[in-house]
Short mmCIF file of C-alpha atoms in Angstrom, two decimals:
data_model
loop_
_atom_site.label_atom_id
_atom_site.label_comp_id
_atom_site.label_asym_id
_atom_site.label_seq_id
_atom_site.Cartn_x
_atom_site.Cartn_y
_atom_site.Cartn_z
CA UNK A 1 -55.08 32.36 -66.59
CA UNK A 2 -52.33 35.07 -66.96
CA UNK A 3 -54.86 37.81 -65.91
CA UNK A 4 -55.97 35.75 -63.10
CA UNK A 5 -52.47 34.91 -61.75
CA UNK A 6 -51.14 38.40 -62.08
CA UNK A 7 -50.93 40.03 -58.68
CA UNK A 8 -52.56 36.95 -56.94
CA UNK A 9 -51.14 35.06 -54.07
CA UNK A 10 -53.36 32.04 -54.53
CA UNK A 11 -56.25 30.86 -56.80
CA UNK A 12 -59.06 28.83 -55.49
CA UNK A 13 -60.57 25.98 -57.58
CA UNK A 14 -63.88 24.84 -56.51
CA UNK A 15 -64.44 21.22 -57.19
CA UNK A 16 -66.96 18.60 -56.35
CA UNK A 17 -65.82 16.40 -53.60
CA UNK A 18 -63.90 13.41 -54.70
CA UNK A 19 -64.83 13.97 -58.51
CA UNK A 20 -62.28 12.55 -60.83
CA UNK A 21 -63.18 14.84 -63.68
CA UNK A 22 -62.91 17.90 -61.50
CA UNK A 23 -59.57 16.79 -59.97
CA UNK A 24 -58.22 15.99 -63.33
CA UNK A 25 -59.24 19.58 -64.52
CA UNK A 26 -57.80 21.15 -61.46
CA UNK A 27 -54.33 19.47 -62.01
CA UNK A 28 -54.42 20.57 -65.65
CA UNK A 29 -55.13 24.29 -64.50
CA UNK A 30 -52.45 24.10 -61.96
CA UNK A 31 -49.95 23.11 -64.61
CA UNK A 32 -51.25 25.90 -66.95
CA UNK A 33 -51.13 28.51 -64.35
CA UNK A 34 -47.40 27.78 -63.93
CA UNK A 35 -46.74 28.39 -67.48
CA UNK A 36 -48.96 31.37 -67.59
CA UNK A 37 -47.63 32.98 -64.35
CA UNK A 38 -44.10 31.96 -64.97
CA UNK A 39 -43.72 31.27 -61.48
CA UNK A 40 -43.55 28.16 -59.27
CA UNK A 41 -46.90 26.59 -58.31
CA UNK A 42 -47.84 24.80 -55.31
CA UNK A 43 -51.16 22.80 -54.85
CA UNK A 44 -53.44 23.06 -51.77
CA UNK A 45 -55.75 20.37 -50.99
CA UNK A 46 -58.69 20.70 -48.38
CA UNK A 47 -59.13 16.92 -48.63
CA UNK A 48 -55.68 16.67 -47.02
CA UNK A 49 -55.94 17.17 -43.40
CA UNK A 50 -53.35 19.17 -41.47
CA UNK A 51 -50.33 16.96 -40.71
CA UNK A 52 -51.05 14.23 -43.41
CA UNK A 53 -49.30 13.43 -46.77
CA UNK A 54 -50.52 12.19 -50.09
CA UNK A 55 -49.64 8.54 -49.31
CA UNK A 56 -52.27 8.65 -46.40
CA UNK A 57 -55.03 9.59 -48.58
CA UNK A 58 -57.01 6.31 -47.94
CA UNK A 59 -57.27 7.47 -44.38
CA UNK A 60 -58.40 11.14 -45.00
CA UNK A 61 -61.93 11.69 -43.52
CA UNK A 62 -63.28 13.19 -46.73
CA UNK A 63 -62.25 10.08 -48.78
CA UNK A 64 -65.16 7.66 -48.75
CA UNK A 65 -63.97 5.11 -51.39
CA UNK A 66 -61.35 5.03 -53.99
CA UNK A 67 -58.43 7.56 -53.98
CA UNK A 68 -58.18 7.30 -57.62
CA UNK A 69 -59.59 10.59 -58.18
CA UNK A 70 -56.42 12.03 -56.56
CA UNK A 71 -54.13 10.31 -59.42
CA UNK A 72 -53.86 13.61 -61.55
CA UNK A 73 -52.57 15.52 -58.38
CA UNK A 74 -50.08 12.81 -57.72
CA UNK A 75 -49.01 12.73 -61.39
CA UNK A 76 -48.53 16.54 -61.33
CA UNK A 77 -46.50 16.32 -58.05
CA UNK A 78 -44.25 13.78 -59.35
CA UNK A 79 -43.75 15.41 -62.64
CA UNK A 80 -43.01 19.09 -61.22
CA UNK A 81 -41.93 18.28 -57.65
CA UNK A 82 -44.49 20.90 -56.45
CA UNK A 83 -45.31 21.34 -53.01
CA UNK A 84 -48.57 19.72 -51.76
CA UNK A 85 -50.01 21.92 -48.93
CA UNK A 86 -52.70 20.32 -46.55
CA UNK A 87 -55.62 22.88 -45.90
CA UNK A 88 -57.93 20.43 -44.27
CA UNK A 89 -59.22 19.85 -40.63
CA UNK A 90 -58.21 16.73 -38.63
CA UNK A 91 -61.09 14.15 -38.22
CA UNK A 92 -60.92 14.31 -34.46
CA UNK A 93 -61.17 18.13 -34.46
CA UNK A 94 -64.11 18.42 -36.82
CA UNK A 95 -65.82 15.45 -34.91
CA UNK A 96 -65.36 17.39 -31.62
CA UNK A 97 -66.90 20.49 -33.12
CA UNK A 98 -69.83 18.49 -34.64
CA UNK A 99 -70.62 16.26 -31.70
CA UNK A 100 -69.58 18.31 -28.54
CA UNK A 101 -70.82 21.71 -28.84
CA UNK A 102 -69.17 23.54 -31.60
CA UNK A 103 -65.87 25.55 -31.62
CA UNK A 104 -65.97 26.03 -27.90
CA UNK A 105 -65.21 22.21 -27.61
CA UNK A 106 -61.70 22.84 -28.88
CA UNK A 107 -58.63 23.53 -26.87
CA UNK A 108 -56.87 26.69 -27.59
CA UNK A 109 -54.04 24.79 -29.10
CA UNK A 110 -56.56 22.99 -31.40
CA UNK A 111 -58.28 26.18 -32.47
CA UNK A 112 -55.21 28.13 -33.15
CA UNK A 113 -53.80 25.35 -35.29
CA UNK A 114 -56.36 26.47 -38.02
CA UNK A 115 -57.50 29.76 -37.01
CA UNK A 116 -54.85 32.44 -38.01
CA UNK A 117 -56.51 35.54 -36.52
CA UNK A 118 -59.15 34.85 -33.94
CA UNK A 119 -60.34 38.41 -33.74
CA UNK A 120 -60.87 38.46 -37.48
CA UNK A 121 -62.51 35.04 -37.27
CA UNK A 122 -65.13 36.43 -34.74
CA UNK A 123 -65.61 39.70 -36.69
CA UNK A 124 -65.99 38.10 -40.05
CA UNK A 125 -69.76 37.45 -40.08
CA UNK A 126 -70.83 40.89 -38.96
CA UNK A 127 -68.38 42.56 -41.40
CA UNK A 128 -69.60 40.54 -44.38
CA UNK A 129 -72.91 42.04 -45.59
CA UNK A 130 -74.03 38.78 -47.55
CA UNK A 131 -72.85 36.36 -44.86
CA UNK A 132 -76.54 35.66 -43.49
CA UNK A 133 -77.91 35.16 -47.20
CA UNK A 134 -74.92 32.80 -47.87
CA UNK A 135 -75.41 30.75 -44.76
CA UNK A 136 -79.01 30.17 -45.57
CA UNK A 137 -78.58 29.47 -49.53
CA UNK A 138 -75.13 27.30 -49.12
CA UNK A 139 -74.53 26.11 -45.69
CA UNK A 140 -78.21 25.42 -44.62
CA UNK A 141 -78.97 23.93 -48.10
CA UNK A 142 -76.08 21.48 -47.84
CA UNK A 143 -77.03 20.41 -44.39
CA UNK A 144 -80.64 19.70 -45.27
CA UNK A 145 -79.13 17.74 -48.30
CA UNK A 146 -76.92 15.62 -46.27
CA UNK A 147 -78.53 15.27 -43.00
CA UNK A 148 -82.21 16.05 -42.98
CA UNK A 149 -84.07 12.92 -41.40
CA UNK A 150 -80.86 11.19 -40.88
CA UNK A 151 -80.51 9.67 -37.22
CA UNK A 152 -77.68 10.91 -35.24
CA UNK A 153 -76.96 13.76 -37.44
CA UNK A 154 -75.21 16.77 -35.68
CA UNK A 155 -77.28 19.72 -34.94
CA UNK A 156 -77.28 22.45 -37.42
CA UNK A 157 -75.62 24.76 -35.05
CA UNK A 158 -72.62 22.44 -34.63
CA UNK A 159 -72.65 21.83 -38.45
CA UNK A 160 -72.51 25.47 -39.15
CA UNK A 161 -69.75 25.86 -36.68
CA UNK A 162 -67.72 22.97 -38.39
CA UNK A 163 -68.30 24.57 -41.71
CA UNK A 164 -67.06 27.99 -40.81
CA UNK A 165 -63.97 26.33 -39.07
CA UNK A 166 -63.35 24.52 -42.41
CA UNK A 167 -63.42 27.71 -44.25
CA UNK A 168 -61.13 29.40 -41.88
CA UNK A 169 -58.72 26.47 -41.78
CA UNK A 170 -58.36 26.70 -45.65
CA UNK A 171 -57.84 30.51 -45.44
CA UNK A 172 -55.26 30.35 -42.51
CA UNK A 173 -53.29 27.42 -43.69
CA UNK A 174 -53.07 28.87 -47.19
CA UNK A 175 -52.03 32.17 -45.66
CA UNK A 176 -49.30 30.55 -43.78
CA UNK A 177 -47.88 28.81 -46.74
CA UNK A 178 -48.13 32.07 -48.89
CA UNK A 179 -46.34 34.16 -46.14
CA UNK A 180 -43.53 31.58 -46.08
CA UNK A 181 -43.58 31.15 -50.04
CA UNK A 182 -44.08 34.67 -51.51
CA UNK A 183 -43.00 33.98 -55.00
CA UNK A 184 -44.93 30.82 -55.35
CA UNK A 185 -48.67 30.66 -56.59
CA UNK A 186 -50.61 28.45 -54.39
CA UNK A 187 -53.50 26.78 -56.29
CA UNK A 188 -56.07 25.60 -53.86
CA UNK A 189 -58.39 22.60 -54.71
CA UNK A 190 -61.43 23.05 -52.46
CA UNK A 191 -64.81 21.61 -52.18
CA UNK A 192 -66.96 23.93 -54.26
CA UNK A 193 -69.48 24.84 -51.33
CA UNK A 194 -66.47 26.56 -49.62
CA UNK A 195 -65.59 28.71 -52.64
CA UNK A 196 -68.90 29.64 -54.21
CA UNK A 197 -70.26 33.11 -53.63
CA UNK A 198 -67.13 34.31 -51.99
CA UNK A 199 -68.17 34.44 -48.28
CA UNK A 200 -66.43 31.21 -47.43
CA UNK A 201 -62.68 30.38 -47.77
CA UNK A 202 -62.11 32.97 -50.45
CA UNK A 203 -63.53 35.92 -48.48
CA UNK A 204 -61.91 34.69 -45.29
CA UNK A 205 -58.34 34.46 -46.98
CA UNK A 206 -58.70 37.76 -48.53
CA UNK A 207 -59.12 39.54 -45.29
CA UNK A 208 -55.93 38.18 -43.98
CA UNK A 209 -52.79 40.42 -43.90
CA UNK A 210 -49.79 39.23 -45.89
CA UNK A 211 -47.61 40.62 -43.14
CA UNK A 212 -49.55 41.22 -39.86
CA UNK A 213 -46.41 42.78 -38.40
CA UNK A 214 -45.95 45.05 -41.51
CA UNK A 215 -47.78 46.93 -44.06
CA UNK A 216 -47.88 44.44 -47.23
CA UNK A 217 -51.75 44.83 -47.67
CA UNK A 218 -54.08 41.82 -47.97
CA UNK A 219 -54.00 38.46 -49.95
CA UNK A 220 -55.58 38.24 -53.27
CA UNK A 221 -57.08 35.09 -54.38
CA UNK A 222 -59.51 34.84 -57.34
CA UNK A 223 -61.85 31.92 -57.65
CA UNK A 224 -62.79 29.44 -60.40
CA UNK A 225 -65.62 26.93 -60.28
CA UNK A 226 -65.03 23.93 -61.96
CA UNK A 227 -67.74 22.17 -64.06
CA UNK A 228 -70.54 23.74 -62.12
CA UNK A 229 -74.14 22.71 -62.62
CA UNK A 230 -77.37 24.81 -62.11
CA UNK A 231 -78.10 22.52 -59.03
CA UNK A 232 -74.73 22.99 -57.48
CA UNK A 233 -74.88 26.74 -57.56
CA UNK A 234 -78.44 26.52 -55.92
CA UNK A 235 -80.27 27.66 -59.12
CA UNK A 236 -84.02 26.94 -59.48
CA UNK A 237 -83.77 26.99 -63.18
CA UNK A 238 -81.58 25.31 -65.83
CA UNK A 239 -79.07 28.03 -65.67
CA UNK A 240 -76.14 28.68 -63.29
CA UNK A 241 -77.06 30.97 -60.57
CA UNK A 242 -74.52 33.75 -61.14
CA UNK A 243 -75.31 35.89 -58.16
CA UNK A 244 -76.19 35.22 -54.54
CA UNK A 245 -78.88 37.96 -54.51
CA UNK A 246 -80.20 40.89 -56.50
CA UNK A 247 -79.60 43.30 -53.60
CA UNK A 248 -76.45 45.15 -54.59
CA UNK A 249 -75.06 44.90 -51.01
CA UNK A 250 -75.40 41.26 -51.15
CA UNK A 251 -74.93 40.39 -54.76
CA UNK A 252 -71.88 38.09 -54.59
CA UNK A 253 -71.11 36.36 -57.81
CA UNK A 254 -70.85 32.60 -57.80
CA UNK A 255 -67.13 33.03 -58.43
CA UNK A 256 -64.58 35.05 -60.45
CA UNK A 257 -64.52 32.50 -63.36
CA UNK A 258 -66.21 29.27 -64.32
CA UNK A 259 -64.34 26.52 -66.13
CA UNK A 260 -65.46 23.53 -67.98
CA UNK A 261 -63.88 20.25 -69.04
CA UNK A 262 -66.14 20.31 -72.15
CA UNK A 263 -68.45 22.82 -73.56
CA UNK A 264 -71.70 23.18 -71.34
CA UNK A 265 -75.12 23.13 -72.65
CA UNK A 266 -76.34 26.58 -73.73
CA UNK A 267 -79.14 26.73 -71.24
CA UNK A 268 -76.41 26.51 -68.48
CA UNK A 269 -75.13 30.11 -68.98
CA UNK A 270 -77.37 33.02 -68.52
CA UNK A 271 -75.20 35.57 -70.44
CA UNK A 272 -74.43 34.05 -73.79
CA UNK A 273 -72.40 36.03 -76.27
CA UNK A 274 -73.30 36.68 -79.80
CA UNK A 275 -70.25 35.30 -81.93
CA UNK A 276 -70.62 37.89 -84.48
CA UNK A 277 -70.48 41.25 -82.54
CA UNK A 278 -69.91 40.02 -78.90
CA UNK A 279 -73.16 41.48 -77.63
CA UNK A 280 -75.24 39.76 -75.03
CA UNK A 281 -78.41 38.36 -76.55
CA UNK A 282 -79.79 36.24 -73.60
CA UNK A 283 -80.21 37.37 -69.99
CA UNK A 284 -82.10 35.38 -67.64
CA UNK A 285 -82.74 37.01 -64.34
CA UNK A 286 -85.58 34.49 -63.56
CA UNK A 287 -85.63 31.77 -60.81
CA UNK A 288 -81.77 31.61 -60.62
CA UNK A 289 -81.59 35.16 -59.04
CA UNK A 290 -84.21 35.20 -56.32
CA UNK A 291 -84.67 38.63 -54.65
CA UNK A 292 -83.92 39.08 -50.92
#
């Protein structure tokens, strides 16, 4: 954890939406990051829309049932008095994008609330070699799972627009907090679709400047997927899909690290290590890493 935190402005934790085990692990890691990094920690939540507070959780658009999954975060905040940072998009804004013609449906004021650098936002897909593959294997896959055959579903184009706005909002709102609190490590708890393979919130955050008016460089934000499964990484085998593609130009890793609440089954990890000499004894490049 110390090596991840050293030199980082933020850390992105990819969780399954509303999952109690993942949120408990996220709260535990945030506490451990504070000790390891020896600096204050704040917690950013993509489930928390801009302008809301934790006490409003029952009305957040991403909360479909009980808010109990947020209790470890609430306990951490009460214990440490850490800042809780909203990284999410308000329901009316997301609804306008999904139902009224994409990002063009937003007013300039609405867009600017979530997009820190409009030019960088527009250029990002063309400047990211793996973007098209990521869109097909993450965004399109989630859309089919969630909406295929569902009456009244948003068009894919509008869903895609809402997804990239979601990523840009996490990046921009995190960047604003980090600029205002440079000595604090921001631990962002973000839905795993918006973390894995580096082309979503992580990539967008790391291409933003720490000081747009100066020469402070770009943000650094390593990622950790919490309790990932073969299915959640898009693998067609029983092992995690560790790379987006085998083409070196598009071979984004699923995350910088994976972290589990308990020991995962050996079949989940494609690079198991020999406990005697540390040498890799199993490498599975099968269906979990399709070619491009």
